[in-house]
Amino acid sequence: MVRAAVLPAVGAPLEITDIVLPEPGPGQVRVSLAAAGVCHSDLSLSNGTMRVPVPAVLGHEGAGTVLSVGEGVDHVEPGDGVVLNWAPSCGRCFHCGIGEVWLCADALKGAAGTHARTADGVGLHPGLNVAAFAEETVVAANCVLPAPEGIPLTDAALLGCAVLTGYGAVHHNARVRAGESVVVYGIGGVGLAVLQAARIAGASRIVAVDVSPAKEELARRAGATDYLVASAATPREVRALTGGQGADVAVECVGRSATIRAAWESTRRGGRTTVVGIGGKDQEVVFNALEIFHWGRTLSGCVYGDSDPARDLPVLAGHIRAGRFDVSMMVTERIGLDGIPAAFDTMLAGRGGRALVVF
């Protein structure tokens, strides 16, 4: 029996309760969680913006220590520190075959099964494969990657989603070049990672935009040179900060039609807008044909930072060890499992950076 945060049904409150977790079978790994980040995607799963089989144990950004392994697992062993990978690539589908592992057709296949059960025998699905909102979890072997040496597991937890997504949005999708200007909409966990990645890329001007004035100090610590409180005038303000042209790159981390449109309008003619935020089907963004031609801008969706975790984690670890990327500064609240519902409320209110569940 282990404690976990269970989503009994879409739209229902999380229940902090004991669950029955089996020993790992062939090709599986049992992990004792050190920490798990509370991501906006978990909120989107709980309220139905994104679909998830229920009942489920949510949580997809975590790190911990291997307790035991099943038959056939040889890349980790008991005692190893690991980072959970919620979107493992199958290596066989069309997208994996052309190197786009972040779009793997079978990445979330494991979430359809059950990995544990409630005390009264009801099967539980692992939310986004890894069910990190629990003291322990059992996952497929390809859902664990060796934790980088020299980085505390509580920091490494954020590598599994926020850091990979933010870093990848800058370096793989937007491909920010030294000297370019960048505007970032939404300064939550992912937005803070984007700011740091833009600084690492050598961006000359980094403008942070958020609805909360209280996030300015945090944004500047992450690398922002300028801070704007979001309003209808934000695109004009961005252009004023960038010589009247607009930013070379905009990264949207909110997932709302208004902020996607504002990010697009904040870029220069020929600029690039990368959308990281996950919005609902009702968030429609409208463009007219003439402006698409005239502005010559690029609008790109970005899944998991267009990242390959096996390739990118060692690179990120190098930046962290060298002091170029500060993971711990992204955490504005450390909580227990029972603090997750309040962390959801904090996100909805637009406050803080990343909440971290520490076990």
CSV table of C-alpha atoms in Angstrom, one decimal:
chain,number,residue,atom,x,y,z
A,1,MET,CA,0.0,0.0,0.0
A,2,VAL,CA,1.3,3.5,-0.9
A,3,ARG,CA,-0.3,6.9,-0.7
A,4,ALA,CA,-1.3,8.5,-4.0
A,5,ALA,CA,-3.5,11.3,-5.4
A,6,VAL,CA,-6.3,9.6,-7.3
A,7,LEU,CA,-8.6,11.3,-9.9
A,8,PRO,CA,-11.8,9.2,-9.5
A,9,ALA,CA,-13.6,10.9,-12.5
A,10,VAL,CA,-13.1,13.8,-14.8
A,11,GLY,CA,-14.0,17.0,-13.0
A,12,ALA,CA,-14.0,15.3,-9.6
A,13,PRO,CA,-11.7,16.4,-6.7
A,14,LEU,CA,-8.5,14.5,-6.2
A,15,GLU,CA,-8.6,11.9,-3.5
A,16,ILE,CA,-5.5,11.4,-1.4
A,17,THR,CA,-5.7,7.7,-0.5
A,18,ASP,CA,-3.9,4.4,-0.2
A,19,ILE,CA,-3.5,2.3,-3.3
A,20,VAL,CA,-2.2,-1.3,-3.9
A,21,LEU,CA,0.8,-1.3,-6.1
A,22,PRO,CA,2.1,-4.6,-7.5
A,23,GLU,CA,5.7,-5.7,-7.9
A,24,PRO,CA,7.1,-5.0,-11.4
A,25,GLY,CA,6.4,-7.6,-14.1
A,26,PRO,CA,8.6,-8.3,-17.1
A,27,GLY,CA,9.9,-5.1,-18.6
A,28,GLN,CA,8.7,-2.9,-15.7
A,29,VAL,CA,10.4,-0.9,-13.0
A,30,ARG,CA,9.2,0.1,-9.5
A,31,VAL,CA,10.3,3.6,-8.4
A,32,SER,CA,10.2,5.4,-5.1
A,33,LEU,CA,9.4,9.0,-5.9
A,34,ALA,CA,11.7,11.7,-4.5
A,35,ALA,CA,9.6,14.6,-6.0
A,36,ALA,CA,7.0,15.3,-8.6
A,37,GLY,CA,6.2,18.6,-10.3
A,38,VAL,CA,2.6,19.9,-10.5
A,39,CYS,CA,2.2,20.8,-14.2
A,40,HIS,CA,-0.7,22.6,-15.9
A,41,SER,CA,-1.2,19.5,-18.0
A,42,ASP,CA,-2.2,17.6,-14.8
A,43,LEU,CA,-4.9,20.3,-14.3
A,44,SER,CA,-6.0,19.9,-17.9
A,45,LEU,CA,-6.3,16.2,-17.4
A,46,SER,CA,-8.3,16.6,-14.2
A,47,ASN,CA,-10.8,19.0,-15.7
A,48,GLY,CA,-11.3,17.3,-19.1
A,49,THR,CA,-9.4,19.7,-21.3
A,50,MET,CA,-7.2,16.7,-22.2
A,51,ARG,CA,-8.6,13.1,-22.2
A,52,VAL,CA,-7.4,10.6,-19.7
A,53,PRO,CA,-8.8,7.1,-18.7
A,54,VAL,CA,-10.2,7.2,-15.2
A,55,PRO,CA,-9.9,6.5,-12.3
A,56,ALA,CA,-6.3,7.5,-12.6
A,57,VAL,CA,-3.2,8.5,-10.6
A,58,LEU,CA,-2.0,11.7,-12.2
A,59,GLY,CA,1.5,13.2,-12.2
A,60,HIS,CA,3.9,13.0,-15.1
A,61,GLU,CA,6.9,15.0,-14.1
A,62,GLY,CA,9.0,13.2,-11.5
A,63,ALA,CA,12.2,11.5,-10.4
A,64,GLY,CA,13.1,8.9,-7.8
A,65,THR,CA,15.1,5.8,-6.9
A,66,VAL,CA,14.6,2.4,-8.4
A,67,LEU,CA,13.3,-0.1,-5.9
A,68,SER,CA,13.1,-3.2,-8.0
A,69,VAL,CA,13.1,-4.3,-11.7
A,70,GLY,CA,11.2,-7.0,-13.6
A,71,GLU,CA,12.6,-9.6,-15.9
A,72,GLY,CA,14.5,-8.2,-19.0
A,73,VAL,CA,15.3,-4.8,-17.5
A,74,ASP,CA,19.0,-4.2,-17.7
A,75,HIS,CA,19.6,-0.4,-18.2
A,76,VAL,CA,18.7,0.4,-14.5
A,77,GLU,CA,19.0,-1.5,-11.3
A,78,PRO,CA,17.8,-1.1,-7.7
A,79,GLY,CA,19.3,2.0,-6.1
A,80,ASP,CA,19.7,4.0,-9.3
A,81,GLY,CA,18.3,7.5,-9.5
A,82,VAL,CA,16.0,7.9,-12.5
A,83,VAL,CA,13.9,10.6,-14.3
A,84,LEU,CA,10.5,9.6,-15.4
A,85,ASN,CA,9.8,9.9,-19.1
A,86,TRP,CA,6.0,10.3,-19.7
A,87,ALA,CA,6.3,10.1,-23.5
A,88,PRO,CA,8.6,7.2,-24.4
A,89,SER,CA,9.1,6.6,-28.1
A,90,CYS,CA,8.3,3.2,-29.5
A,91,GLY,CA,11.0,3.3,-32.1
A,92,ARG,CA,8.8,1.7,-34.7
A,93,CYS,CA,6.0,4.1,-35.8
A,94,PHE,CA,6.2,6.6,-38.7
A,95,HIS,CA,7.3,9.5,-36.6
A,96,CYS,CA,10.0,7.6,-34.7
A,97,GLY,CA,11.3,6.4,-38.0
A,98,ILE,CA,11.9,9.9,-39.3
A,99,GLY,CA,13.4,11.1,-36.0
A,100,GLU,CA,10.3,12.9,-34.6
A,101,VAL,CA,10.2,10.9,-31.4
A,102,TRP,CA,8.2,13.5,-29.5
A,103,LEU,CA,5.3,12.7,-31.9
A,104,CYS,CA,5.4,9.0,-31.3
A,105,ALA,CA,2.1,7.4,-32.2
A,106,ASP,CA,2.3,4.9,-29.3
A,107,ALA,CA,3.9,7.2,-26.6
A,108,LEU,CA,0.8,7.2,-24.4
A,109,LYS,CA,-0.3,3.6,-25.1
A,110,GLY,CA,0.6,2.6,-21.5
A,111,ALA,CA,-1.9,5.0,-20.0
A,112,ALA,CA,-4.8,2.8,-21.4
A,113,GLY,CA,-3.9,0.0,-19.1
A,114,THR,CA,-3.9,-0.2,-15.3
A,115,HIS,CA,-0.9,-0.3,-13.0
A,116,ALA,CA,-2.4,-0.4,-9.6
A,117,ARG,CA,-5.8,-0.7,-7.8
A,118,THR,CA,-7.7,0.9,-5.0
A,119,ALA,CA,-8.1,-0.7,-1.6
A,120,ASP,CA,-11.4,-2.1,-2.7
A,121,GLY,CA,-10.0,-3.6,-6.0
A,122,VAL,CA,-10.8,-0.9,-8.6
A,123,GLY,CA,-8.2,-0.7,-11.3
A,124,LEU,CA,-6.2,2.5,-11.6
A,125,HIS,CA,-4.7,4.0,-14.8
A,126,PRO,CA,-1.3,5.6,-14.8
A,127,GLY,CA,-2.0,9.2,-15.8
A,128,LEU,CA,0.3,10.0,-18.8
A,129,ASN,CA,2.1,6.6,-18.3
A,130,VAL,CA,4.0,7.3,-15.0
A,131,ALA,CA,1.5,8.1,-12.2
A,132,ALA,CA,4.0,10.3,-10.4
A,133,PHE,CA,1.5,11.7,-7.8
A,134,ALA,CA,2.3,8.7,-5.5
A,135,GLU,CA,4.9,7.7,-3.0
A,136,GLU,CA,5.9,4.8,-5.4
A,137,THR,CA,5.0,3.8,-9.0
A,138,VAL,CA,5.4,1.0,-11.4
A,139,VAL,CA,6.2,2.0,-15.0
A,140,ALA,CA,7.4,0.4,-18.2
A,141,ALA,CA,11.2,0.3,-18.5
A,142,ASN,CA,11.3,2.8,-21.3
A,143,CYS,CA,9.6,5.3,-19.0
A,144,VAL,CA,12.8,5.7,-16.9
A,145,LEU,CA,16.0,7.4,-17.8
A,146,PRO,CA,19.1,7.4,-15.6
A,147,ALA,CA,19.2,10.6,-13.6
A,148,PRO,CA,22.1,12.9,-14.4
A,149,GLU,CA,25.0,12.7,-12.0
A,150,GLY,CA,25.5,15.6,-9.5
A,151,ILE,CA,21.9,16.9,-9.7
A,152,PRO,CA,19.6,16.3,-6.7
A,153,LEU,CA,16.6,14.2,-7.6
A,154,THR,CA,14.2,16.9,-6.3
A,155,ASP,CA,15.7,19.1,-9.1
A,156,ALA,CA,15.8,16.3,-11.6
A,157,ALA,CA,12.1,15.8,-11.3
A,158,LEU,CA,11.5,19.0,-13.3
A,159,LEU,CA,13.6,17.8,-16.1
A,160,GLY,CA,10.9,15.3,-17.1
A,161,CYS,CA,8.5,18.0,-18.5
A,162,ALA,CA,8.9,21.7,-17.7
A,163,VAL,CA,12.7,21.9,-18.4
A,164,LEU,CA,12.7,19.6,-21.5
A,165,THR,CA,9.7,21.4,-22.9
A,166,GLY,CA,11.0,25.0,-22.3
A,167,TYR,CA,14.5,24.3,-23.4
A,168,GLY,CA,13.3,22.4,-26.5
A,169,ALA,CA,10.8,25.1,-27.5
A,170,VAL,CA,13.8,27.5,-27.7
A,171,HIS,CA,16.5,25.3,-29.1
A,172,HIS,CA,14.6,22.8,-31.3
A,173,ASN,CA,11.4,24.5,-32.4
A,174,ALA,CA,12.0,28.3,-32.5
A,175,ARG,CA,15.8,27.7,-32.9
A,176,VAL,CA,16.6,31.0,-31.3
A,177,ARG,CA,19.9,32.4,-32.5
A,178,ALA,CA,22.4,34.6,-30.6
A,179,GLY,CA,21.4,38.3,-30.8
A,180,GLU,CA,17.7,37.6,-31.5
A,181,SER,CA,14.9,39.0,-29.4
A,182,VAL,CA,12.4,36.8,-27.7
A,183,VAL,CA,9.1,37.4,-26.0
A,184,VAL,CA,7.6,34.8,-23.6
A,185,TYR,CA,3.9,34.7,-22.8
A,186,GLY,CA,3.1,33.0,-19.5
A,187,ILE,CA,5.7,32.8,-16.7
A,188,GLY,CA,4.8,29.5,-15.0
A,189,GLY,CA,7.1,26.5,-14.8
A,190,VAL,CA,7.5,26.1,-18.5
A,191,GLY,CA,7.8,29.9,-19.1
A,192,LEU,CA,10.6,30.1,-16.6
A,193,ALA,CA,12.4,27.3,-18.4
A,194,VAL,CA,11.9,29.2,-21.7
A,195,LEU,CA,13.4,32.3,-20.3
A,196,GLN,CA,16.5,30.5,-19.1
A,197,ALA,CA,16.9,28.7,-22.4
A,198,ALA,CA,16.6,31.9,-24.3
A,199,ARG,CA,19.4,33.4,-22.2
A,200,ILE,CA,21.5,30.3,-22.8
A,201,ALA,CA,20.9,30.7,-26.6
A,202,GLY,CA,22.3,34.2,-26.4
A,203,ALA,CA,19.1,36.2,-27.0
A,204,SER,CA,19.8,39.9,-26.8
A,205,ARG,CA,16.4,41.0,-25.4
A,206,ILE,CA,14.1,38.7,-23.5
A,207,VAL,CA,10.6,40.1,-22.7
A,208,ALA,CA,8.5,38.3,-20.2
A,209,VAL,CA,4.7,38.7,-20.3
A,210,ASP,CA,2.3,37.6,-17.6
A,211,VAL,CA,-1.0,38.7,-16.1
A,212,SER,CA,0.6,38.9,-12.6
A,213,PRO,CA,2.8,41.8,-11.7
A,214,ALA,CA,4.2,39.7,-8.8
A,215,LYS,CA,6.1,37.5,-11.2
A,216,GLU,CA,8.5,40.2,-12.4
A,217,GLU,CA,11.3,39.4,-9.9
A,218,LEU,CA,11.1,35.7,-10.7
A,219,ALA,CA,11.1,36.4,-14.5
A,220,ARG,CA,14.2,38.6,-14.2
A,221,ARG,CA,16.0,36.0,-12.2
A,222,ALA,CA,15.3,33.5,-15.0
A,223,GLY,CA,16.8,35.9,-17.6
A,224,ALA,CA,14.1,38.4,-18.6
A,225,THR,CA,15.5,41.8,-19.6
A,226,ASP,CA,12.0,43.4,-19.6
A,227,TYR,CA,8.7,42.6,-18.0
A,228,LEU,CA,5.2,43.5,-19.2
A,229,VAL,CA,1.9,42.9,-17.5
A,230,ALA,CA,-0.4,41.4,-20.1
A,231,SER,CA,-3.0,43.8,-21.7
A,232,ALA,CA,-4.5,44.6,-25.1
A,233,ALA,CA,-1.5,46.8,-25.6
A,234,THR,CA,1.1,44.2,-25.1
A,235,PRO,CA,2.0,43.6,-28.8
A,236,ARG,CA,2.5,47.3,-29.3
A,237,GLU,CA,4.7,47.5,-26.1
A,238,VAL,CA,6.8,44.6,-27.4
A,239,ARG,CA,7.3,46.4,-30.7
A,240,ALA,CA,8.4,49.5,-28.8
A,241,LEU,CA,11.0,47.5,-26.9
A,242,THR,CA,12.4,46.0,-30.1
A,243,GLY,CA,13.0,49.0,-32.3
A,244,GLY,CA,9.5,49.2,-33.6
A,245,GLN,CA,9.8,45.9,-35.5
A,246,GLY,CA,8.6,43.3,-33.0
A,247,ALA,CA,10.4,40.3,-31.5
A,248,ASP,CA,12.2,37.8,-33.7
A,249,VAL,CA,10.6,35.0,-31.7
A,250,ALA,CA,7.5,34.6,-29.5
A,251,VAL,CA,6.9,31.6,-27.2
A,252,GLU,CA,3.3,31.1,-25.9
A,253,CYS,CA,3.1,29.0,-22.8
A,254,VAL,CA,-0.6,29.6,-21.8
A,255,GLY,CA,-2.7,27.8,-24.4
A,256,ARG,CA,-5.4,30.5,-24.9
A,257,SER,CA,-6.5,32.0,-28.2
A,258,ALA,CA,-6.0,35.5,-27.0
A,259,THR,CA,-2.4,34.9,-25.9
A,260,ILE,CA,-1.6,32.9,-29.1
A,261,ARG,CA,-2.9,35.8,-31.2
A,262,ALA,CA,-1.0,38.4,-29.0
A,263,ALA,CA,2.2,36.3,-29.4
A,264,TRP,CA,1.8,36.3,-33.2
A,265,GLU,CA,1.2,40.0,-33.3
A,266,SER,CA,4.3,40.6,-31.1
A,267,THR,CA,6.7,39.2,-33.7
A,268,ARG,CA,8.3,41.1,-36.5
A,269,ARG,CA,7.6,40.6,-40.2
A,270,GLY,CA,9.1,37.1,-40.8
A,271,GLY,CA,9.1,36.3,-37.1
A,272,ARG,CA,8.5,32.9,-35.5
A,273,THR,CA,5.8,32.0,-32.9
A,274,THR,CA,6.1,28.8,-31.0
A,275,VAL,CA,3.0,27.6,-29.2
A,276,VAL,CA,3.7,25.4,-26.1
A,277,GLY,CA,0.5,26.0,-24.1
A,278,ILE,CA,-2.2,23.4,-24.3
A,279,GLY,CA,-5.6,24.9,-24.9
A,280,GLY,CA,-9.1,23.5,-25.2
A,281,LYS,CA,-11.1,22.9,-28.5
A,282,ASP,CA,-13.0,26.0,-27.8
A,283,GLN,CA,-9.9,28.2,-28.1
A,284,GLU,CA,-10.1,29.1,-31.7
A,285,VAL,CA,-7.5,31.5,-33.3
A,286,VAL,CA,-8.5,33.4,-36.4
A,287,PHE,CA,-6.2,34.8,-39.1
A,288,ASN,CA,-7.1,36.4,-42.4
A,289,ALA,CA,-5.4,35.3,-45.6
A,290,LEU,CA,-3.9,38.7,-46.4
A,291,GLU,CA,-2.1,39.0,-43.0
A,292,ILE,CA,-0.6,35.6,-43.4
A,293,PHE,CA,0.9,36.6,-46.7
A,294,HIS,CA,1.9,40.1,-45.7
A,295,TRP,CA,3.6,39.4,-42.4
A,296,GLY,CA,5.4,36.2,-43.5
A,297,ARG,CA,5.4,34.9,-40.0
A,298,THR,CA,5.7,31.3,-38.9
A,299,LEU,CA,3.3,29.7,-36.3
A,300,SER,CA,4.4,26.4,-34.9
A,301,GLY,CA,2.9,23.9,-32.5
A,302,CYS,CA,5.4,22.4,-30.1
A,303,VAL,CA,5.0,19.0,-28.4
A,304,TYR,CA,7.3,18.2,-25.4
A,305,GLY,CA,9.7,20.8,-26.7
A,306,ASP,CA,10.3,18.7,-29.8
A,307,SER,CA,12.7,16.9,-27.5
A,308,ASP,CA,14.3,13.5,-27.4
A,309,PRO,CA,14.9,13.0,-23.7
A,310,ALA,CA,17.7,10.5,-24.2
A,311,ARG,CA,19.6,13.1,-26.3
A,312,ASP,CA,18.6,16.2,-24.4
A,313,LEU,CA,18.9,15.3,-20.7
A,314,PRO,CA,22.7,15.0,-20.8
A,315,VAL,CA,22.9,18.4,-22.6
A,316,LEU,CA,20.6,20.0,-19.9
A,317,ALA,CA,22.6,18.4,-17.2
A,318,GLY,CA,25.7,20.1,-18.5
A,319,HIS,CA,24.0,23.5,-18.4
A,320,ILE,CA,22.8,22.8,-14.8
A,321,ARG,CA,26.2,21.7,-13.5
A,322,ALA,CA,27.8,24.7,-15.1
A,323,GLY,CA,25.4,27.0,-13.4
A,324,ARG,CA,23.8,28.2,-16.7
A,325,PHE,CA,20.4,26.7,-15.9
A,326,ASP,CA,18.9,27.0,-12.3
A,327,VAL,CA,16.2,24.4,-11.8
A,328,SER,CA,15.6,25.1,-8.1
A,329,MET,CA,14.6,28.8,-8.8
A,330,MET,CA,11.6,27.6,-10.8
A,331,VAL,CA,10.1,26.0,-7.7
A,332,THR,CA,8.0,28.6,-5.8
A,333,GLU,CA,6.2,26.1,-3.5
A,334,ARG,CA,7.1,22.7,-1.9
A,335,ILE,CA,4.1,20.6,-0.9
A,336,GLY,CA,3.0,17.2,0.1
A,337,LEU,CA,0.4,15.1,-1.9
A,338,ASP,CA,-2.4,16.8,0.0
A,339,GLY,CA,-1.3,20.2,-1.3
A,340,ILE,CA,-1.9,19.3,-5.0
A,341,PRO,CA,-5.6,20.6,-5.1
A,342,ALA,CA,-4.4,24.0,-3.7
A,343,ALA,CA,-1.6,24.0,-6.3
A,344,PHE,CA,-4.2,23.6,-9.0
A,345,ASP,CA,-6.0,26.6,-7.6
A,346,THR,CA,-2.8,28.6,-7.6
A,347,MET,CA,-2.2,27.8,-11.3
A,348,LEU,CA,-5.8,28.8,-12.2
A,349,ALA,CA,-5.2,32.1,-10.4
A,350,GLY,CA,-2.0,32.7,-12.4
A,351,ARG,CA,0.2,32.8,-9.3
A,352,GLY,CA,3.7,31.3,-8.7
A,353,GLY,CA,6.1,29.2,-10.8
A,354,ARG,CA,6.3,25.4,-10.2
A,355,ALA,CA,4.8,23.6,-7.2
A,356,LEU,CA,6.9,20.6,-6.3
A,357,VAL,CA,5.5,17.6,-4.4
A,358,VAL,CA,8.4,16.4,-2.2
A,359,PHE,CA,8.1,12.9,-0.7
